[in-house]
């Protein structure tokens, strides 16, 4: 009775978001997975009980170990598909409940190098977040410039001027996306109004000014206060803190532009700067004295906001009174606009549209360092269950000289920054480990993947750069796996088993390369020697092998198409799956081992730099870009040649032999090695057929052929 009375007086809060599952699909998947698992057991049973035809115990043992590993890794991977969830937000309820009383939101954009990350691109990212659909007095944008570049600063001053027209324009005409470059290029066919034409003209003029300044030898532009902070001996790695508030929009000002701050933290050669983690931590401290947003959006400088309402989506989760209270951060996917058929398989379609939903069902996605909304106090160390502290009242007048020391090299000495507070130092993938640490403090995270992509960036279009990047990632991930922060022991008891497996699936990338390399070499060499590794095609033992091979690939293709990919894109992705393992991940694995043994990292030199334009043209035509003398290419080339020689010899033998049983015995091996040859086709082309500058360097080709030939000869006469 008492409850009923109360019910009428307590307003009923409707949730701001919902978590949905798709039961039918999940059950279908689990049945499918069970059938694959059954076949994996069948395969292992075959290996243990049936000897190989030539009775080679060593080869059989090797195959058994490899197959156990692949089986285990497959089981780990299932955690990403077992229990997927989808989040749906109700922004209209949020607007009704909060109206203009939304909490403060700080946006952190990090840039590190004005050459790799052109200031004009950075400016577009900044403008797109300045124009977010959010009360401007509650929004602040911070640019951390680890390149300490006067040019980036200059570009930002230009952007400040342009924002005075751009932000009102976006809000009046409700345009999307709000990166001027992206918006104007979508209007390439013609402008709809005089205002649009005017904006396009102003943008072009700004772009020209920034780009001409970039070409000047020395960009010493001294007309604003800010530039006096670059003293004559300031260099990129040795300078004091440079801090400038370009717009102070904290009070409801007439111009309606959010606060905009430039920060280049102090750098001294004798102090470690901890890369992006260090710059994020400096931003956390500096912003706490300026706007102190309760929530923080972290964005890479090459990703613009493609949906001005995405903060509202994220806040539906973070401000929800019930289920939202346990969620520390909301991660959006990384989307790319420049990848077409995705020659180098970096669009991460399946990752974004399947696997991250699976992680979310197990307790939350990883923090991937961009497109992520955090709670400030949680990233600064609050544990789940502790009370959220009231945010101090902000100072009216800002004393820059009092704030600057927060970004100095020595500020963190003897503090918990980089350990218990802020982003964690000492690992190449600081974001992922920080996310894991937050989850281990009892929090969950959530994954939002709306149809209208929230943040859009540019993906790598250069093979070597991509492989190097992936080498660092896999190395960094594996370092975490064997460190004190390993999800296996650090996560034990703090996060679910599904999430431990989910993390492990990524953290084991580097070591997972070793069995793939051995498997590809072993099947090829045994084919060359005529040693059958698999049961005959028409025997009942063949069923599990055939089933797993066929069904797993067909499922992969179906999933890829379902995620909006093309057949061509899938094939590219399959190829890169292999290349990454045979190069990046293997080298990443060796890097980790070397570091553990105390040997310094194997340095490698890139000798020639190919003209960017020609390379871009080739990318358009989907021609692979080699061009540099890299040990990773040498390995790819050698393994590719090895597959080719073995396959050629086997085919020759098959054509000359009269024994029809041969094909039955070697059937699957021929298919595997044949597939490797087809996958490696672009490598053969790059080595032997192409003449352009992006082909494989001649020295790499020669070494690869010699190495592969000698290996084959040795084995043949063994
Ligand atoms: C950006 O958003 C628009 C809708 O405003 C959408 O049509 C477009 O596909 C998005 N861009 C990307 C690359 O996802």
XYZ file of C-alpha atoms and ligand atoms in Angstrom:
732
model
C 0.000 0.000 0.000
C 2.698 2.393 1.079
C 4.640 1.696 -2.110
C 1.690 2.469 -4.310
C 1.251 5.855 -2.729
C 4.909 6.679 -3.169
C 4.882 5.597 -6.775
C 2.481 8.354 -7.622
C 4.738 11.039 -6.232
C 8.166 9.909 -7.297
C 8.596 10.840 -10.932
C 9.215 7.694 -12.980
C 12.544 7.992 -14.760
C 12.563 6.355 -18.094
C 16.007 5.009 -18.981
C 18.085 7.103 -21.356
C 19.361 4.030 -23.167
C 18.571 0.406 -23.707
C 20.748 -2.661 -24.208
C 19.400 -5.091 -26.776
C 20.316 -8.637 -27.702
C 19.313 -10.685 -30.738
C 18.434 -14.081 -29.360
C 17.749 -15.889 -32.635
C 21.028 -14.901 -34.168
C 22.988 -15.713 -31.061
C 21.496 -19.202 -30.834
C 22.191 -19.871 -34.504
C 25.768 -18.768 -34.010
C 26.252 -20.957 -30.970
C 25.011 -24.031 -32.827
C 27.412 -23.230 -35.625
C 30.288 -22.707 -33.189
C 29.519 -25.983 -31.461
C 29.745 -27.837 -34.771
C 33.138 -26.278 -35.486
C 34.311 -27.121 -31.991
C 33.227 -30.734 -32.473
C 35.270 -30.922 -35.670
C 38.310 -29.395 -33.984
C 38.171 -32.153 -31.370
C 37.770 -34.710 -34.155
C 40.876 -33.348 -35.879
C 42.901 -33.556 -32.671
C 41.658 -37.105 -32.115
C 42.830 -38.001 -35.618
C 46.281 -36.523 -34.960
C 46.703 -38.399 -31.720
C 45.538 -41.778 -33.006
C 46.485 -42.027 -36.686
C 50.165 -41.994 -37.682
C 51.308 -40.198 -40.827
C 51.943 -42.281 -43.901
C 55.707 -41.870 -43.760
C 55.615 -42.458 -39.989
C 57.437 -39.194 -39.241
C 56.660 -38.699 -35.574
C 58.278 -35.275 -35.460
C 56.124 -33.816 -38.216
C 53.048 -35.334 -36.640
C 53.914 -33.846 -33.259
C 54.459 -30.447 -34.881
C 51.068 -30.657 -36.586
C 49.419 -31.654 -33.331
C 50.899 -28.685 -31.470
C 49.922 -26.294 -34.254
C 46.396 -27.625 -34.391
C 46.014 -27.420 -30.613
C 47.131 -23.788 -30.754
C 44.759 -22.910 -33.614
C 41.940 -24.644 -31.756
C 42.685 -22.741 -28.548
C 42.937 -19.435 -30.350
C 39.643 -20.160 -32.071
C 38.055 -20.801 -28.681
C 39.440 -17.474 -27.401
C 37.985 -15.741 -30.452
C 34.520 -17.089 -29.651
C 34.315 -14.730 -26.679
C 33.855 -11.915 -29.214
C 30.773 -13.520 -30.785
C 29.155 -15.420 -27.951
C 27.151 -12.686 -26.365
C 26.873 -9.512 -28.480
C 24.760 -6.542 -27.400
C 23.603 -3.351 -29.098
C 22.963 -0.050 -27.343
C 20.103 2.263 -28.299
C 19.951 5.808 -26.939
C 17.018 8.171 -26.446
C 18.401 11.653 -26.965
C 14.945 13.262 -26.857
C 14.542 12.088 -23.245
C 17.988 13.492 -22.432
C 17.106 16.862 -23.968
C 13.851 17.006 -22.070
C 15.506 16.112 -18.787
C 18.552 18.342 -19.053
C 17.544 21.035 -21.469
C 20.395 23.578 -21.242
C 21.770 22.148 -17.998
C 24.087 19.708 -19.656
C 27.385 19.046 -17.879
C 30.623 20.542 -19.099
C 32.373 18.588 -21.832
C 36.063 18.965 -22.668
C 37.355 17.725 -26.002
C 41.031 16.696 -26.170
C 42.639 16.633 -29.582
C 46.262 15.461 -29.728
C 48.711 16.154 -32.519
C 52.406 15.370 -32.551
C 53.963 16.281 -35.850
C 53.064 19.096 -38.271
C 54.513 17.158 -41.217
C 52.728 13.830 -40.735
C 49.609 15.561 -39.439
C 49.165 18.658 -41.601
C 47.817 21.658 -39.631
C 44.946 22.085 -42.072
C 43.683 18.607 -41.210
C 44.041 19.330 -37.493
C 42.141 22.572 -37.955
C 39.282 20.734 -39.635
C 39.051 18.341 -36.716
C 39.046 21.254 -34.268
C 36.378 23.151 -36.229
C 34.166 20.076 -36.422
C 34.139 19.743 -32.626
C 33.794 23.486 -32.006
C 30.551 23.240 -33.977
C 29.175 20.266 -32.022
C 25.500 20.512 -31.165
C 26.177 21.364 -27.530
C 25.728 24.560 -25.493
C 28.921 26.493 -26.352
C 29.426 27.755 -22.804
C 29.573 24.111 -21.652
C 31.981 22.944 -24.332
C 35.752 23.405 -24.522
C 38.262 22.199 -27.086
C 41.905 21.629 -26.144
C 44.578 21.044 -28.721
C 47.718 19.399 -27.395
C 50.580 19.995 -29.785
C 53.469 17.679 -28.991
C 55.193 18.892 -32.115
C 55.573 22.297 -30.431
C 54.906 23.766 -33.825
C 54.468 27.448 -34.454
C 52.743 26.520 -37.662
C 50.085 24.460 -35.902
C 49.576 27.365 -33.527
C 49.273 29.763 -36.431
C 46.727 27.478 -38.110
C 44.744 27.430 -34.893
C 44.651 31.231 -34.725
C 43.310 31.213 -38.269
C 40.739 28.611 -37.273
C 39.644 30.802 -34.372
C 38.778 33.572 -36.801
C 37.038 31.212 -39.179
C 35.070 29.599 -36.334
C 33.287 32.914 -35.702
C 31.532 32.416 -39.025
C 31.590 28.638 -39.304
C 29.958 27.761 -35.969
C 26.924 30.074 -36.396
C 26.616 28.940 -40.020
C 26.487 25.259 -38.976
C 23.920 25.936 -36.307
C 21.703 28.184 -38.436
C 21.562 25.857 -41.411
C 21.989 22.660 -39.423
C 24.703 21.358 -41.750
C 26.467 17.984 -41.461
C 29.261 17.036 -41.289
C 30.796 19.990 -39.498
C 34.350 19.636 -40.685
C 34.495 22.386 -43.323
C 36.663 20.344 -45.684
C 34.349 17.330 -45.534
C 31.248 19.484 -45.800
C 32.475 21.492 -48.764
C 33.723 18.442 -50.627
C 30.254 16.923 -50.272
C 28.968 20.067 -52.018
C 31.325 19.719 -54.943
C 28.463 19.661 -57.434
C 27.375 23.190 -56.559
C 26.325 25.435 -53.709
C 22.736 25.855 -52.642
C 22.911 29.384 -51.251
C 24.896 32.594 -51.186
C 25.952 31.852 -47.596
C 27.431 28.544 -48.636
C 29.355 30.190 -51.413
C 30.685 32.803 -49.014
C 31.775 30.149 -46.513
C 33.488 28.157 -49.246
C 35.411 31.261 -50.321
C 36.497 32.092 -46.772
C 37.548 28.513 -46.139
C 39.594 28.405 -49.292
C 41.352 31.642 -48.378
C 42.168 30.304 -44.940
C 43.440 27.037 -46.383
C 45.691 28.913 -48.805
C 47.088 31.100 -46.016
C 47.865 28.057 -43.867
C 49.442 26.161 -46.709
C 51.587 29.040 -47.947
C 52.771 29.652 -44.409
C 53.631 25.975 -44.154
C 55.897 26.356 -47.148
C 57.781 29.325 -45.720
C 61.164 28.383 -44.364
C 60.513 29.772 -40.939
C 57.039 30.595 -39.797
C 57.868 33.451 -37.480
C 54.529 35.170 -37.275
C 54.646 37.584 -34.433
C 51.382 39.432 -34.585
C 49.661 37.625 -31.719
C 50.669 37.309 -28.085
C 50.962 33.595 -28.397
C 53.911 33.675 -30.772
C 56.135 35.438 -28.270
C 56.156 32.152 -26.374
C 58.416 30.623 -28.993
C 61.738 32.013 -27.859
C 64.701 31.926 -30.167
C 66.120 28.634 -28.922
C 62.867 26.724 -28.595
C 62.990 23.451 -30.507
C 60.557 20.646 -30.804
C 62.184 18.631 -28.047
C 63.368 21.436 -25.853
C 60.985 24.229 -24.921
C 58.935 25.589 -22.047
C 55.189 25.190 -21.700
C 53.264 27.130 -24.300
C 49.694 27.783 -23.279
C 47.227 30.114 -24.879
C 43.490 30.482 -24.448
C 42.331 31.515 -27.881
C 38.669 31.792 -26.963
C 37.295 32.011 -23.450
C 33.708 30.968 -23.963
C 32.928 29.810 -20.454
C 30.248 32.389 -19.873
C 27.251 32.540 -22.138
C 28.927 34.914 -24.561
C 27.353 36.701 -27.440
C 29.546 35.087 -30.092
C 28.480 31.587 -29.058
C 31.835 29.882 -29.627
C 33.179 27.284 -27.197
C 36.399 27.750 -25.273
C 39.464 26.941 -27.358
C 42.876 26.300 -25.804
C 46.287 25.574 -27.290
C 48.794 23.661 -25.172
C 52.292 22.524 -25.952
C 53.610 21.036 -22.723
C 57.171 21.548 -21.577
C 59.714 19.271 -23.230
C 63.279 18.780 -22.082
C 65.692 16.255 -23.510
C 66.539 14.890 -20.071
C 62.905 14.114 -19.208
C 60.858 11.313 -20.685
C 57.671 12.702 -22.212
C 55.659 9.450 -22.404
C 54.220 10.209 -25.822
C 50.457 10.553 -26.101
C 49.773 9.372 -22.554
C 51.948 12.184 -21.228
C 50.190 14.740 -23.335
C 46.738 13.494 -22.302
C 47.719 13.700 -18.642
C 49.005 17.252 -19.079
C 45.695 18.127 -20.723
C 43.751 16.571 -17.858
C 45.534 18.805 -15.352
C 45.543 22.005 -17.364
C 41.878 21.695 -18.338
C 40.918 21.046 -14.719
C 41.900 24.645 -13.983
C 40.157 26.171 -16.979
C 36.842 24.450 -17.672
C 37.073 21.169 -15.746
C 34.529 19.305 -17.838
C 32.875 16.442 -16.020
C 33.153 14.450 -19.243
C 35.984 14.242 -21.718
C 35.988 13.360 -25.370
C 39.315 12.161 -26.722
C 39.786 12.487 -30.469
C 42.715 11.902 -32.799
C 43.615 14.912 -34.892
C 42.811 13.050 -38.116
C 39.254 12.189 -37.095
C 36.505 14.731 -37.518
C 33.067 14.682 -36.010
C 30.635 13.418 -38.624
C 27.603 13.723 -36.392
C 27.252 16.861 -34.300
C 24.849 15.094 -31.923
C 27.188 12.296 -30.860
C 27.905 13.872 -27.419
C 24.197 13.570 -26.658
C 24.295 9.887 -27.569
C 27.238 9.295 -25.277
C 25.689 11.274 -22.432
C 22.500 9.211 -22.665
C 24.639 6.374 -21.375
C 26.873 8.276 -18.962
C 24.037 10.284 -17.388
C 21.533 7.452 -17.121
C 20.515 7.106 -13.473
C 20.524 3.333 -13.318
C 22.471 1.166 -15.753
C 24.615 4.133 -16.773
C 26.065 4.567 -13.312
C 28.465 1.672 -13.699
C 29.773 2.759 -17.089
C 33.090 4.577 -17.141
C 33.522 5.328 -20.814
C 31.645 5.147 -24.087
C 33.630 4.104 -27.118
C 32.610 4.828 -30.711
C 34.084 2.852 -33.623
C 36.843 4.137 -35.844
C 35.424 4.731 -39.328
C 37.382 5.651 -42.413
C 36.319 7.445 -45.540
C 39.320 6.948 -47.773
C 39.675 3.196 -48.075
C 37.306 2.033 -50.888
C 37.993 -1.680 -51.387
C 40.498 -1.358 -48.605
C 43.573 -2.777 -50.310
C 45.432 -3.052 -47.011
C 42.555 -4.345 -44.928
C 42.563 -1.616 -42.288
C 38.898 -0.641 -42.254
C 38.277 -3.020 -39.347
C 34.709 -3.661 -40.446
C 34.225 -6.929 -38.616
C 36.051 -5.497 -35.664
C 33.675 -2.543 -35.445
C 30.421 -4.228 -36.383
C 30.764 -7.615 -34.732
C 33.635 -8.031 -32.316
C 33.232 -4.836 -30.318
C 29.554 -5.634 -29.771
C 30.738 -8.966 -28.435
C 33.168 -7.274 -26.047
C 30.358 -4.997 -24.935
C 28.301 -8.030 -23.964
C 31.180 -9.219 -21.788
C 31.647 -5.989 -19.839
C 32.690 -3.409 -22.342
C 34.880 -2.554 -25.314
C 38.542 -1.595 -25.162
C 39.431 2.094 -25.043
C 41.035 2.601 -28.433
C 42.356 6.103 -27.946
C 39.983 8.052 -30.153
C 36.243 8.636 -30.377
C 35.843 7.885 -26.687
C 33.899 9.743 -23.963
C 35.307 9.410 -20.443
C 34.312 10.493 -16.981
C 37.074 12.830 -15.834
C 37.256 11.564 -12.279
C 37.330 7.914 -13.354
C 40.216 8.426 -15.732
C 41.903 10.240 -12.845
C 41.566 7.193 -10.623
C 38.096 6.969 -9.024
C 37.130 3.383 -8.239
C 33.670 1.998 -8.849
C 31.515 2.536 -5.778
C 33.332 5.677 -4.579
C 31.319 8.879 -4.507
C 31.764 11.339 -7.336
C 33.303 14.538 -5.965
C 31.660 17.898 -6.520
C 33.624 19.841 -9.075
C 35.239 22.950 -7.618
C 33.950 26.301 -8.710
C 35.941 27.652 -11.598
C 38.068 30.742 -11.239
C 36.756 33.785 -13.008
C 40.047 35.238 -14.065
C 42.532 32.766 -15.442
C 46.151 33.125 -14.380
C 48.048 31.352 -17.123
C 51.307 31.587 -15.191
C 49.734 29.554 -12.386
C 48.377 26.908 -14.744
C 51.505 26.421 -16.847
C 53.474 24.533 -14.176
C 50.869 21.773 -14.411
C 52.271 20.950 -17.838
C 55.925 21.029 -16.812
C 58.306 18.083 -17.058
C 58.839 17.852 -13.340
C 55.253 18.151 -12.169
C 54.639 14.412 -12.182
C 57.778 13.454 -10.282
C 56.884 11.381 -7.265
C 53.178 11.499 -8.068
C 50.709 8.823 -9.092
C 50.323 10.255 -12.605
C 50.938 7.554 -15.168
C 50.297 4.872 -12.568
C 47.074 5.217 -10.597
C 46.046 8.507 -12.187
C 45.454 9.385 -15.797
C 46.745 7.365 -18.700
C 49.256 4.675 -17.808
C 52.903 5.107 -18.871
C 55.413 2.654 -20.168
C 53.440 0.753 -22.796
C 53.146 1.527 -26.496
C 49.357 1.068 -26.426
C 48.604 3.370 -23.497
C 44.913 3.658 -24.369
C 44.093 -0.023 -24.235
C 45.925 -0.590 -20.973
C 44.280 2.460 -19.398
C 40.867 1.125 -20.410
C 41.729 -2.237 -18.927
C 42.888 -0.638 -15.677
C 39.601 1.276 -15.437
C 37.618 -1.923 -15.962
C 39.705 -3.658 -13.325
C 38.712 -0.908 -10.868
C 35.170 -2.230 -11.170
C 33.805 -0.187 -14.055
C 32.124 -1.273 -17.239
C 32.301 0.458 -20.583
C 29.814 0.708 -23.420
C 30.051 0.592 -27.183
C 27.968 2.864 -29.374
C 27.879 2.148 -33.070
C 25.090 4.239 -34.604
C 24.275 3.959 -38.313
C 25.331 7.547 -38.829
C 29.042 7.328 -38.123
C 30.009 9.624 -35.273
C 33.689 10.123 -36.068
C 35.394 9.651 -39.382
C 39.084 9.581 -40.090
C 41.688 8.632 -42.656
C 43.202 5.182 -42.635
C 46.724 4.263 -43.712
C 47.138 3.905 -47.458
C 50.766 2.878 -47.389
C 51.598 -0.778 -46.921
C 54.886 -0.315 -45.133
C 53.624 2.356 -42.751
C 50.673 0.147 -41.958
C 52.859 -2.872 -41.263
C 55.128 -0.816 -39.018
C 52.125 0.522 -37.115
C 50.747 -2.968 -36.633
C 54.139 -4.194 -35.538
C 54.114 -1.607 -32.765
C 50.569 -2.480 -31.771
C 51.151 -6.194 -31.633
C 54.412 -5.665 -29.750
C 52.705 -3.337 -27.291
C 49.733 -5.630 -26.824
C 51.931 -8.619 -26.143
C 54.044 -6.615 -23.697
C 50.872 -5.966 -21.726
C 49.940 -9.626 -21.904
C 53.126 -10.672 -20.148
C 53.293 -7.655 -17.810
C 51.806 -7.071 -14.379
C 48.762 -5.632 -16.172
C 48.040 -8.853 -18.043
C 44.289 -9.382 -18.266
C 44.892 -12.968 -17.224
C 46.132 -12.235 -13.699
C 45.421 -8.526 -13.268
C 41.878 -8.982 -14.596
C 41.236 -12.194 -12.696
C 38.272 -11.636 -10.418
C 37.843 -8.037 -11.592
C 36.505 -8.546 -15.096
C 34.502 -11.387 -16.613
C 36.139 -14.432 -18.165
C 34.643 -13.422 -21.512
C 36.408 -10.070 -21.333
C 39.703 -11.658 -20.284
C 39.472 -13.848 -23.375
C 38.415 -10.861 -25.469
C 41.498 -8.903 -24.431
C 43.699 -11.966 -24.899
C 42.499 -12.367 -28.433
C 44.075 -8.963 -29.270
C 47.032 -9.236 -26.927
C 48.076 -12.569 -28.435
C 48.391 -11.212 -31.950
C 52.189 -11.217 -31.820
C 52.745 -14.819 -30.668
C 49.916 -16.037 -32.920
C 52.193 -15.230 -35.860
C 54.655 -18.003 -35.009
C 52.330 -20.975 -35.619
C 50.992 -19.367 -38.804
C 54.520 -19.022 -40.189
C 55.453 -22.582 -39.222
C 52.214 -23.958 -40.634
C 52.617 -22.223 -43.984
C 56.241 -23.353 -44.291
C 55.578 -26.890 -43.098
C 52.652 -27.571 -45.434
C 54.639 -26.206 -48.392
C 57.834 -28.126 -47.660
C 55.962 -31.369 -47.003
C 54.169 -30.863 -50.284
C 57.563 -30.511 -51.943
C 58.790 -33.729 -50.314
C 55.546 -35.536 -51.060
C 54.731 -36.129 -47.386
C 50.959 -36.075 -46.895
C 49.912 -34.221 -43.741
C 46.176 -34.668 -44.005
C 43.895 -37.662 -44.519
C 42.891 -38.758 -48.007
C 40.129 -36.696 -49.585
C 37.605 -39.545 -49.691
C 38.229 -40.945 -46.226
C 35.941 -40.202 -43.308
C 38.834 -38.586 -41.418
C 38.771 -35.866 -44.038
C 35.304 -34.665 -43.001
C 36.364 -32.470 -40.046
C 39.254 -30.948 -42.028
C 37.027 -30.193 -45.008
C 34.216 -28.904 -42.836
C 36.347 -26.542 -40.762
C 38.206 -25.186 -43.802
C 35.070 -24.567 -45.836
C 32.670 -23.425 -43.182
C 34.978 -21.047 -41.351
C 35.843 -19.255 -44.590
C 32.266 -19.093 -45.817
C 31.198 -17.748 -42.449
C 33.975 -15.153 -42.581
C 32.854 -14.021 -46.008
C 29.197 -13.851 -44.982
C 30.054 -11.835 -41.898
C 32.180 -9.439 -43.922
C 29.419 -8.877 -46.479
C 26.903 -8.421 -43.669
C 29.128 -5.677 -42.272
C 28.758 -3.796 -45.534
C 31.924 -5.007 -47.257
C 32.399 -6.243 -50.804
C 33.729 -9.592 -52.006
C 36.818 -7.838 -53.266
C 37.254 -6.154 -49.898
C 37.001 -9.504 -48.149
C 39.683 -10.994 -50.339
C 41.967 -8.030 -49.609
C 41.328 -8.475 -45.931
C 42.122 -12.203 -46.070
C 45.390 -11.380 -47.780
C 46.310 -8.788 -45.202
C 45.366 -11.213 -42.449
C 48.200 -13.400 -43.675
C 50.683 -10.616 -44.472
C 50.260 -9.070 -41.056
C 51.062 -12.349 -39.369
C 54.002 -13.102 -41.620
C 55.529 -9.670 -41.067
C 54.186 -7.206 -38.460
C 53.104 -9.662 -35.808
C 56.169 -11.864 -36.139
C 58.481 -8.864 -35.841
C 56.350 -7.504 -33.029
C 56.812 -10.826 -31.244
C 60.566 -10.686 -31.702
C 60.654 -7.060 -30.501
C 58.929 -8.066 -27.283
C 61.260 -11.009 -26.711
C 64.338 -8.860 -27.418
C 63.178 -6.248 -24.941
C 62.597 -8.932 -22.312
C 66.117 -10.226 -22.922
C 67.437 -6.697 -22.617
C 68.618 -6.499 -26.217
C 67.779 -3.181 -27.825
C 65.166 -3.095 -30.531
C 66.262 -4.103 -33.992
C 66.456 -0.814 -35.810
C 65.657 -0.687 -39.457
C 66.334 1.962 -42.006
C 64.006 3.046 -44.715
C 66.170 3.938 -47.648
C 64.035 5.363 -50.390
C 60.932 7.466 -50.090
C 58.638 7.172 -53.041
C 56.868 10.259 -54.393
C 53.600 10.592 -52.506
C 51.557 11.397 -55.576
C 52.605 8.382 -57.603
C 51.969 6.190 -54.592
C 48.507 7.666 -54.177
C 47.775 6.959 -57.824
C 48.787 3.353 -57.413
C 46.595 3.052 -54.339
C 43.654 4.274 -56.406
C 44.382 1.515 -58.912
C 44.744 -0.986 -56.065
C 48.350 -1.758 -56.808
C 50.350 -2.714 -53.728
C 53.084 -0.382 -52.618
C 56.424 -1.945 -51.653
C 59.297 0.301 -52.674
C 61.334 0.243 -49.448
C 64.023 -2.162 -48.335
C 62.477 -3.541 -45.220
C 63.202 -6.800 -43.413
C 59.443 -7.286 -43.231
C 59.245 -7.334 -47.020
C 62.217 -9.667 -47.161
C 60.400 -12.172 -44.989
C 57.163 -11.820 -46.953
C 59.079 -12.247 -50.207
C 61.024 -15.282 -49.009
C 57.963 -17.088 -47.686
C 56.028 -16.195 -50.828
C 58.766 -17.607 -53.063
C 58.975 -20.735 -50.923
C 55.244 -21.360 -51.402
C 55.594 -20.804 -55.126
C 58.521 -23.208 -55.631
C 56.936 -25.962 -53.575
C 53.622 -25.579 -55.341
C 55.252 -25.596 -58.774
C 57.257 -28.750 -58.032
C 54.201 -30.524 -56.651
C 52.067 -29.649 -59.648
C 54.811 -30.844 -62.018
C 55.121 -34.113 -60.110
C 51.369 -34.577 -60.197
C 51.178 -34.023 -63.952
C 53.943 -36.512 -64.672
C 52.903 -39.200 -62.197
C 50.476 -41.902 -63.258
C 49.347 -42.555 -59.712
C 45.819 -41.163 -59.301
C 45.988 -41.702 -55.526
C 48.566 -38.918 -55.287
C 45.949 -36.199 -55.790
C 43.747 -37.744 -53.094
C 46.603 -37.889 -50.629
C 47.908 -34.383 -51.259
C 44.542 -32.756 -52.014
C 44.157 -30.447 -49.032
C 47.840 -29.589 -48.967
C 47.673 -28.576 -52.607
C 44.657 -26.413 -51.881
C 46.376 -24.735 -48.920
C 49.640 -24.050 -50.716
C 47.750 -23.069 -53.873
C 45.717 -20.564 -51.879
C 48.916 -19.161 -50.403
C 50.283 -18.723 -53.923
C 47.146 -16.890 -55.042
C 47.216 -14.724 -51.928
C 50.862 -13.905 -52.566
C 50.248 -12.940 -56.164
C 50.792 -9.178 -55.599
C 54.193 -10.022 -54.104
C 55.276 -11.984 -57.179
C 54.034 -9.152 -59.358
C 55.933 -6.639 -57.258
C 59.079 -8.736 -57.516
C 59.062 -9.933 -61.075
C 56.563 -8.142 -63.290
C 56.260 -4.525 -62.269
C 58.519 -1.696 -63.346
C 57.156 1.275 -61.391
C 58.787 2.798 -58.309
C 56.451 0.992 -55.958
C 57.730 -2.439 -56.931
C 59.790 -4.592 -54.615
C 63.396 -3.299 -54.435
C 65.668 -5.487 -56.520
C 67.875 -6.389 -53.559
C 64.881 -7.742 -51.644
C 63.817 -9.793 -54.661
C 67.268 -11.315 -55.130
C 67.690 -12.159 -51.460
C 64.204 -13.666 -51.250
C 64.718 -15.898 -54.275
C 68.135 -17.069 -53.055
C 66.887 -17.788 -49.553
C 63.761 -19.629 -50.711
C 65.697 -21.656 -53.301
C 68.340 -22.722 -50.812
C 65.702 -23.767 -48.297
C 63.912 -25.843 -50.914
C 67.127 -27.448 -52.138
C 68.230 -28.341 -48.618
C 64.897 -29.948 -47.854
C 64.697 -31.768 -51.174
C 68.034 -33.518 -50.573
C 67.504 -34.117 -46.882
C 28.859 11.016 -42.392
O 27.516 11.301 -42.112
C 26.673 11.332 -43.245
C 25.321 11.760 -42.797
O 25.388 13.071 -42.348
C 26.658 9.977 -43.908
O 25.851 10.007 -45.068
C 28.063 9.599 -44.281
O 28.093 8.289 -44.796
C 28.976 9.675 -43.073
N 30.337 9.477 -43.516
C 31.008 8.357 -43.292
C 32.345 8.258 -43.893
O 30.562 7.457 -42.621
